[in-house]
């Protein structure tokens, strides 16, 4: 049996993942033509590369269909309930950094903190008769964070992309999204709440605790761990 490792199928995350493993003696490459999602691993026997959308890797790890997977720490926390019962975050990889934050219009001069947001949300509801809307694709993480910080009077609205545009488009009053340079927030006249950092994400190598690990796959894991200078987690 092969140890299956899921990696992002395209873009910067894929390239940096290939570089990260390459620097550790494990060479990953895409095979076939440019559009074919197939790949190969050299440098260690018994590993099969599975190219997947970064957003689907958490689910595949939790289902045990892949043994290892590389994706953002934000995606694992958001897509899996009780994520640490299903996967182990084995190694932070030092790239793909992004902050999941709560932001409001820069023009809201009296809203700088979560407490201010809570007060503004209550006032908003009294005035408009509906809850202040926060657009995001990170439903679980944002809900948990706002609950833990005592913000209650809001409604999450789903936004799967161009989230910073929802305020201008009048489909939300505030947003929760990832930022790296901050340029998209600035361009859309939004500011981050001073205590509005929900999660600092980076690309992470995860191990599935729900996958079946045969003796052969455990041996491959031990070889991989040795090559990468990591300690294999207990299974
Ligand atoms: N500037 C950025 N913009 C978007 N994602 C970023 C950025 N920096 C880091 N990331 C991370 O990249 C990951 C998302 O990657 P990507 O957009 O390829 O996934 P995806 O939504 O599954 O894509 P697709 O479904 O189009 O394949 C997240 O973990 C996110 O935190
Ligand atoms: O802080 P910045 O450097 O400006 O980057 C942040 C932006 O990048 C991502 O969007 P992406 O380009 O992936 O498109 P999306 O809106 O479809 O998620 C993210 O959702 C922000 O919109």
Tab-separated table of C-alpha atoms and ligand atoms in Angstrom:
chain	number	residue	atom	x	y	z
A	1	UNK	CA	0.000	0.000	0.000
A	2	UNK	CA	1.084	3.559	-0.680
A	3	UNK	CA	1.264	6.469	1.741
A	4	UNK	CA	-0.929	9.127	0.115
A	5	UNK	CA	0.058	12.751	0.467
A	6	UNK	CA	-2.350	15.485	-0.668
A	7	UNK	CA	-0.830	18.758	-1.863
A	8	UNK	CA	-2.369	21.878	-3.432
A	9	UNK	CA	-2.800	21.332	-7.133
A	10	UNK	CA	-1.826	24.768	-8.408
A	11	UNK	CA	-0.465	28.220	-7.753
A	12	UNK	CA	1.960	29.489	-5.169
A	13	UNK	CA	1.007	26.970	-2.511
A	14	UNK	CA	1.827	24.079	-4.863
A	15	UNK	CA	5.162	25.542	-5.944
A	16	UNK	CA	6.269	26.350	-2.413
A	17	UNK	CA	5.162	22.910	-1.211
A	18	UNK	CA	7.281	21.283	-3.933
A	19	UNK	CA	10.240	23.531	-2.926
A	20	UNK	CA	9.818	22.687	0.777
A	21	UNK	CA	9.891	18.921	0.155
A	22	UNK	CA	12.648	19.310	-2.474
A	23	UNK	CA	14.892	20.998	0.089
A	24	UNK	CA	14.378	17.925	2.285
A	25	UNK	CA	15.284	15.342	-0.343
A	26	UNK	CA	11.754	14.528	-1.505
A	27	UNK	CA	11.206	15.598	-5.110
A	28	UNK	CA	7.613	16.225	-6.140
A	29	UNK	CA	6.538	17.065	-9.660
A	30	UNK	CA	3.474	17.265	-11.816
A	31	UNK	CA	3.388	14.752	-14.602
A	32	UNK	CA	1.417	14.533	-17.828
A	33	UNK	CA	0.394	17.677	-19.643
A	34	UNK	CA	-0.016	21.050	-17.972
A	35	UNK	CA	-3.711	20.519	-17.275
A	36	UNK	CA	-3.546	16.947	-16.038
A	37	UNK	CA	-3.757	16.571	-12.253
A	38	UNK	CA	-1.209	13.821	-11.749
A	39	UNK	CA	2.114	13.901	-9.992
A	40	UNK	CA	5.143	11.882	-8.969
A	41	UNK	CA	7.406	11.628	-5.929
A	42	UNK	CA	11.112	10.744	-6.128
A	43	UNK	CA	13.575	10.277	-3.305
A	44	UNK	CA	11.422	7.992	-1.174
A	45	UNK	CA	9.630	4.778	-2.129
A	46	UNK	CA	5.966	4.132	-1.388
A	47	UNK	CA	4.562	7.678	-1.530
A	48	UNK	CA	1.719	8.633	-3.870
A	49	UNK	CA	1.075	12.279	-4.678
A	50	UNK	CA	-2.575	13.387	-4.757
A	51	UNK	CA	-3.143	16.857	-6.222
A	52	UNK	CA	-6.164	18.544	-4.634
A	53	UNK	CA	-7.724	21.941	-4.058
A	54	UNK	CA	-6.271	23.410	-0.829
A	55	UNK	CA	-9.842	23.821	0.423
A	56	UNK	CA	-10.597	20.102	0.018
A	57	UNK	CA	-7.489	18.760	1.757
A	58	UNK	CA	-8.972	19.095	5.304
A	59	UNK	CA	-11.969	16.949	4.333
A	60	UNK	CA	-9.793	14.318	2.638
A	61	UNK	CA	-7.548	14.106	5.733
A	62	UNK	CA	-10.554	13.774	8.055
A	63	UNK	CA	-12.083	11.091	5.822
A	64	UNK	CA	-8.778	9.191	5.928
A	65	UNK	CA	-8.493	9.147	2.130
A	66	UNK	CA	-5.027	10.733	2.373
A	67	UNK	CA	-2.452	10.038	5.106
A	68	UNK	CA	-0.650	13.383	4.951
A	69	UNK	CA	-1.776	16.709	3.531
A	70	UNK	CA	-0.465	20.228	3.025
A	71	UNK	CA	-2.887	23.117	3.373
A	72	UNK	CA	-3.409	26.360	5.269
A	73	UNK	CA	-3.898	26.066	9.033
A	74	UNK	CA	-6.932	28.362	8.582
A	75	UNK	CA	-8.672	25.899	6.263
A	76	UNK	CA	-8.244	22.921	8.615
A	77	UNK	CA	-9.611	24.896	11.579
A	78	UNK	CA	-12.537	26.242	9.605
A	79	UNK	CA	-13.593	23.156	7.685
A	80	UNK	CA	-13.277	20.541	10.453
A	81	UNK	CA	-15.257	20.465	13.694
A	82	UNK	CA	-12.857	19.589	16.527
A	83	UNK	CA	-9.987	19.466	14.014
A	84	UNK	CA	-7.333	18.338	16.485
A	85	UNK	CA	-9.240	15.107	17.159
A	86	UNK	CA	-8.923	14.184	13.481
A	87	UNK	CA	-5.557	15.496	12.314
A	88	UNK	CA	-2.167	16.324	13.807
A	89	UNK	CA	-0.418	19.516	12.723
A	90	UNK	CA	2.939	17.937	12.139
A	91	UNK	CA	5.057	20.775	10.715
A	92	UNK	CA	4.536	24.484	10.141
A	93	UNK	CA	6.115	25.074	6.735
A	94	UNK	CA	6.985	28.783	6.910
A	95	UNK	CA	5.093	30.025	3.838
A	96	UNK	CA	1.513	30.850	2.831
A	97	UNK	CA	1.254	33.302	5.710
A	98	UNK	CA	-2.073	35.136	5.965
A	99	UNK	CA	-4.043	36.684	8.832
A	100	UNK	CA	-7.763	36.064	9.202
A	101	UNK	CA	-9.099	39.371	10.533
A	102	UNK	CA	-12.300	41.293	11.227
A	103	UNK	CA	-12.527	44.629	9.384
A	104	UNK	CA	-15.049	47.452	9.299
A	105	UNK	CA	-15.363	50.592	7.142
A	106	UNK	CA	-12.509	53.058	7.830
A	107	UNK	CA	-15.197	55.754	8.106
A	108	UNK	CA	-16.528	54.167	11.331
A	109	UNK	CA	-14.310	56.336	13.521
A	110	UNK	CA	-15.861	55.181	16.783
A	111	UNK	CA	-15.368	51.477	16.030
A	112	UNK	CA	-11.809	50.317	16.757
A	113	UNK	CA	-12.303	47.200	18.918
A	114	UNK	CA	-14.568	44.170	19.238
A	115	UNK	CA	-16.373	45.886	22.130
A	116	UNK	CA	-17.046	48.846	19.848
A	117	UNK	CA	-18.299	46.454	17.182
A	118	UNK	CA	-20.652	44.834	19.680
A	119	UNK	CA	-22.043	48.239	20.645
A	120	UNK	CA	-22.339	49.269	16.988
A	121	UNK	CA	-24.119	45.997	16.198
A	122	UNK	CA	-26.725	46.587	18.916
A	123	UNK	CA	-27.273	50.183	17.719
A	124	UNK	CA	-27.447	48.975	14.119
A	125	UNK	CA	-30.184	46.459	14.943
A	126	UNK	CA	-32.213	49.022	16.876
A	127	UNK	CA	-31.974	51.437	13.966
A	128	UNK	CA	-32.390	49.142	10.969
A	129	UNK	CA	-34.456	46.287	12.393
A	130	UNK	CA	-31.996	43.651	11.192
A	131	UNK	CA	-28.614	42.468	12.381
A	132	UNK	CA	-25.308	43.899	11.260
A	133	UNK	CA	-23.980	41.610	8.529
A	134	UNK	CA	-20.430	40.250	8.459
A	135	UNK	CA	-19.377	38.705	5.129
A	136	UNK	CA	-16.969	35.758	5.224
A	137	UNK	CA	-16.168	32.303	3.950
A	138	UNK	CA	-14.680	31.337	7.344
A	139	UNK	CA	-17.935	30.593	9.135
A	140	UNK	CA	-16.748	28.307	11.923
A	141	UNK	CA	-13.637	30.287	12.890
A	142	UNK	CA	-15.403	33.643	12.843
A	143	UNK	CA	-18.428	32.430	14.799
A	144	UNK	CA	-16.229	30.839	17.482
A	145	UNK	CA	-14.046	33.952	17.721
A	146	UNK	CA	-16.956	36.390	18.018
A	147	UNK	CA	-18.719	34.196	20.596
A	148	UNK	CA	-15.517	33.925	22.658
A	149	UNK	CA	-15.194	37.722	22.556
A	150	UNK	CA	-18.780	38.549	23.495
A	151	UNK	CA	-19.993	39.851	20.128
A	152	UNK	CA	-23.488	38.458	19.644
A	153	UNK	CA	-25.782	40.710	17.655
A	154	UNK	CA	-24.596	39.997	14.109
A	155	UNK	CA	-25.457	37.799	11.139
A	156	UNK	CA	-22.850	36.041	9.023
A	157	UNK	CA	-23.404	36.266	5.291
A	158	UNK	CA	-21.564	33.890	3.012
A	159	UNK	CA	-18.983	35.316	0.637
A	160	UNK	CA	-16.774	32.905	-1.312
A	161	UNK	CA	-14.589	35.592	-2.926
A	162	UNK	CA	-14.131	39.353	-3.399
A	163	UNK	CA	-15.290	39.624	0.212
A	164	UNK	CA	-13.891	43.146	0.674
A	165	UNK	CA	-16.318	44.295	-2.056
A	166	UNK	CA	-19.415	43.298	-0.091
A	167	UNK	CA	-19.415	46.492	1.992
A	168	UNK	CA	-19.369	48.709	-1.084
A	169	UNK	CA	-21.990	46.470	-2.678
A	170	UNK	CA	-24.203	46.909	0.402
A	171	UNK	CA	-24.514	43.170	1.076
A	172	UNK	CA	-22.598	43.459	4.391
A	173	UNK	CA	-21.498	46.098	6.905
A	174	UNK	CA	-18.254	44.360	7.972
A	175	UNK	CA	-16.055	41.509	6.770
A	176	UNK	CA	-13.870	38.686	8.043
A	177	UNK	CA	-11.249	37.600	5.521
A	178	UNK	CA	-7.581	36.813	5.144
A	179	UNK	CA	-5.058	39.514	4.439
A	180	UNK	CA	-1.358	39.440	3.715
A	181	UNK	CA	-0.177	42.824	2.414
A	182	UNK	CA	-3.347	44.682	3.491
A	183	UNK	CA	-3.678	46.287	0.076
A	184	UNK	CA	-7.118	44.873	-0.689
A	185	UNK	CA	-8.460	46.186	2.638
A	186	UNK	CA	-7.000	49.659	2.056
A	187	UNK	CA	-8.273	49.809	-1.522
A	188	UNK	CA	-11.770	49.029	-0.240
A	189	UNK	CA	-11.681	51.564	2.620
A	190	UNK	CA	-11.690	48.970	5.377
A	191	UNK	CA	-9.688	48.871	8.634
A	192	UNK	CA	-8.797	45.964	10.896
A	193	UNK	CA	-10.154	46.066	14.464
A	194	UNK	CA	-7.244	46.417	16.906
A	195	UNK	CA	-8.198	43.121	18.594
A	196	UNK	CA	-9.698	41.597	15.451
A	197	UNK	CA	-7.042	38.983	14.630
A	198	UNK	CA	-8.891	35.644	14.441
A	199	UNK	CA	-6.080	33.351	13.263
A	200	UNK	CA	-2.552	33.624	11.881
A	201	UNK	CA	-2.413	31.055	9.125
A	202	UNK	CA	0.452	29.380	7.344
A	203	UNK	CA	0.894	26.326	5.158
A	204	UNK	CA	1.145	23.292	7.411
A	205	UNK	CA	1.884	19.586	6.940
A	206	UNK	CA	-0.964	17.655	8.584
A	207	UNK	CA	-1.238	13.946	9.406
A	208	UNK	CA	-4.543	12.082	9.377
A	209	UNK	CA	-5.433	10.249	12.567
A	210	UNK	CA	-8.475	8.683	10.940
A	211	UNK	CA	-6.601	7.071	7.996
A	212	UNK	CA	-5.744	3.392	8.223
A	213	UNK	CA	-1.970	3.209	8.667
A	214	UNK	CA	-0.714	-0.229	7.568
A	215	UNK	CA	2.682	-1.412	8.818
A	216	UNK	CA	4.127	-0.599	5.378
A	217	UNK	CA	2.706	2.935	5.464
A	218	UNK	CA	4.023	3.478	8.968
A	219	UNK	CA	7.461	2.419	7.746
A	220	UNK	CA	7.242	4.939	4.871
A	221	UNK	CA	6.191	7.615	7.377
A	222	UNK	CA	9.240	6.838	9.509
A	223	UNK	CA	11.515	7.085	6.433
A	224	UNK	CA	9.921	10.378	5.397
A	225	UNK	CA	10.269	11.744	8.921
A	226	UNK	CA	13.955	10.779	8.936
A	227	UNK	CA	14.576	12.505	5.591
A	228	UNK	CA	12.799	15.644	6.750
A	229	UNK	CA	14.446	15.775	10.160
A	230	UNK	CA	11.069	15.474	11.929
A	231	UNK	CA	9.820	13.140	14.621
A	232	UNK	CA	6.926	10.998	13.359
A	233	UNK	CA	3.797	11.547	15.497
A	234	UNK	CA	2.488	8.562	17.446
A	235	UNK	CA	-0.336	6.855	15.538
B	1	LIG	N1	-2.900	36.453	-0.192
B	1	LIG	C1	-3.535	35.289	-0.092
B	1	LIG	N2	-4.695	35.113	-0.725
B	1	LIG	C2	-5.375	33.934	-0.648
B	1	LIG	N3	-4.982	32.885	0.086
B	1	LIG	C3	-3.827	33.019	0.745
B	1	LIG	C4	-3.057	34.209	0.702
B	1	LIG	N4	-1.965	34.025	1.431
B	1	LIG	C5	-2.061	32.798	1.943
B	1	LIG	N5	-3.192	32.190	1.555
B	1	LIG	C6	-3.636	30.853	1.985
B	1	LIG	O1	-3.832	29.986	0.882
B	1	LIG	C7	-4.886	29.067	1.169
B	1	LIG	C8	-5.928	29.120	0.066
B	1	LIG	O2	-5.371	28.665	-1.087
B	1	LIG	P1	-6.223	28.567	-2.433
B	1	LIG	O3	-6.880	29.855	-2.724
B	1	LIG	O4	-5.331	27.928	-3.459
B	1	LIG	O5	-7.306	27.491	-1.961
B	1	LIG	P2	-8.692	27.153	-2.537
B	1	LIG	O6	-9.652	28.198	-2.052
B	1	LIG	O7	-8.992	25.750	-2.200
B	1	LIG	O8	-8.460	27.299	-4.071
B	1	LIG	P3	-9.203	26.596	-5.243
B	1	LIG	O9	-10.496	26.109	-4.706
B	1	LIG	O10	-9.324	27.718	-6.229
B	1	LIG	O11	-8.273	25.506	-5.682
B	1	LIG	C9	-5.450	29.461	2.538
B	1	LIG	O12	-4.897	28.626	3.542
B	1	LIG	C10	-4.971	30.877	2.717
B	1	LIG	O13	-4.786	31.232	4.073
B	2	LIG	O1	-3.848	41.583	1.865
B	2	LIG	P1	-3.727	41.341	0.399
B	2	LIG	O2	-2.314	41.108	-0.033
B	2	LIG	O3	-4.403	42.397	-0.419
B	2	LIG	O4	-4.428	39.929	0.054
B	2	LIG	C1	-5.703	39.612	0.534
B	2	LIG	C2	-6.628	39.196	-0.555
B	2	LIG	O5	-6.166	38.007	-1.199
B	2	LIG	C3	-7.191	37.016	-1.136
B	2	LIG	O6	-8.017	37.054	-2.225
B	2	LIG	P2	-7.775	36.215	-3.556
B	2	LIG	O7	-6.920	36.987	-4.481
B	2	LIG	O8	-7.337	34.822	-3.242
B	2	LIG	O9	-9.238	36.202	-4.160
B	2	LIG	P3	-10.650	35.848	-3.491
B	2	LIG	O10	-11.248	37.172	-3.181
B	2	LIG	O11	-11.352	35.121	-4.585
B	2	LIG	O12	-10.421	35.016	-2.257
B	2	LIG	C4	-7.991	37.382	0.098
B	2	LIG	O13	-9.301	36.833	0.061
B	2	LIG	C5	-7.984	38.884	0.049
B	2	LIG	O14	-9.015	39.361	-0.770
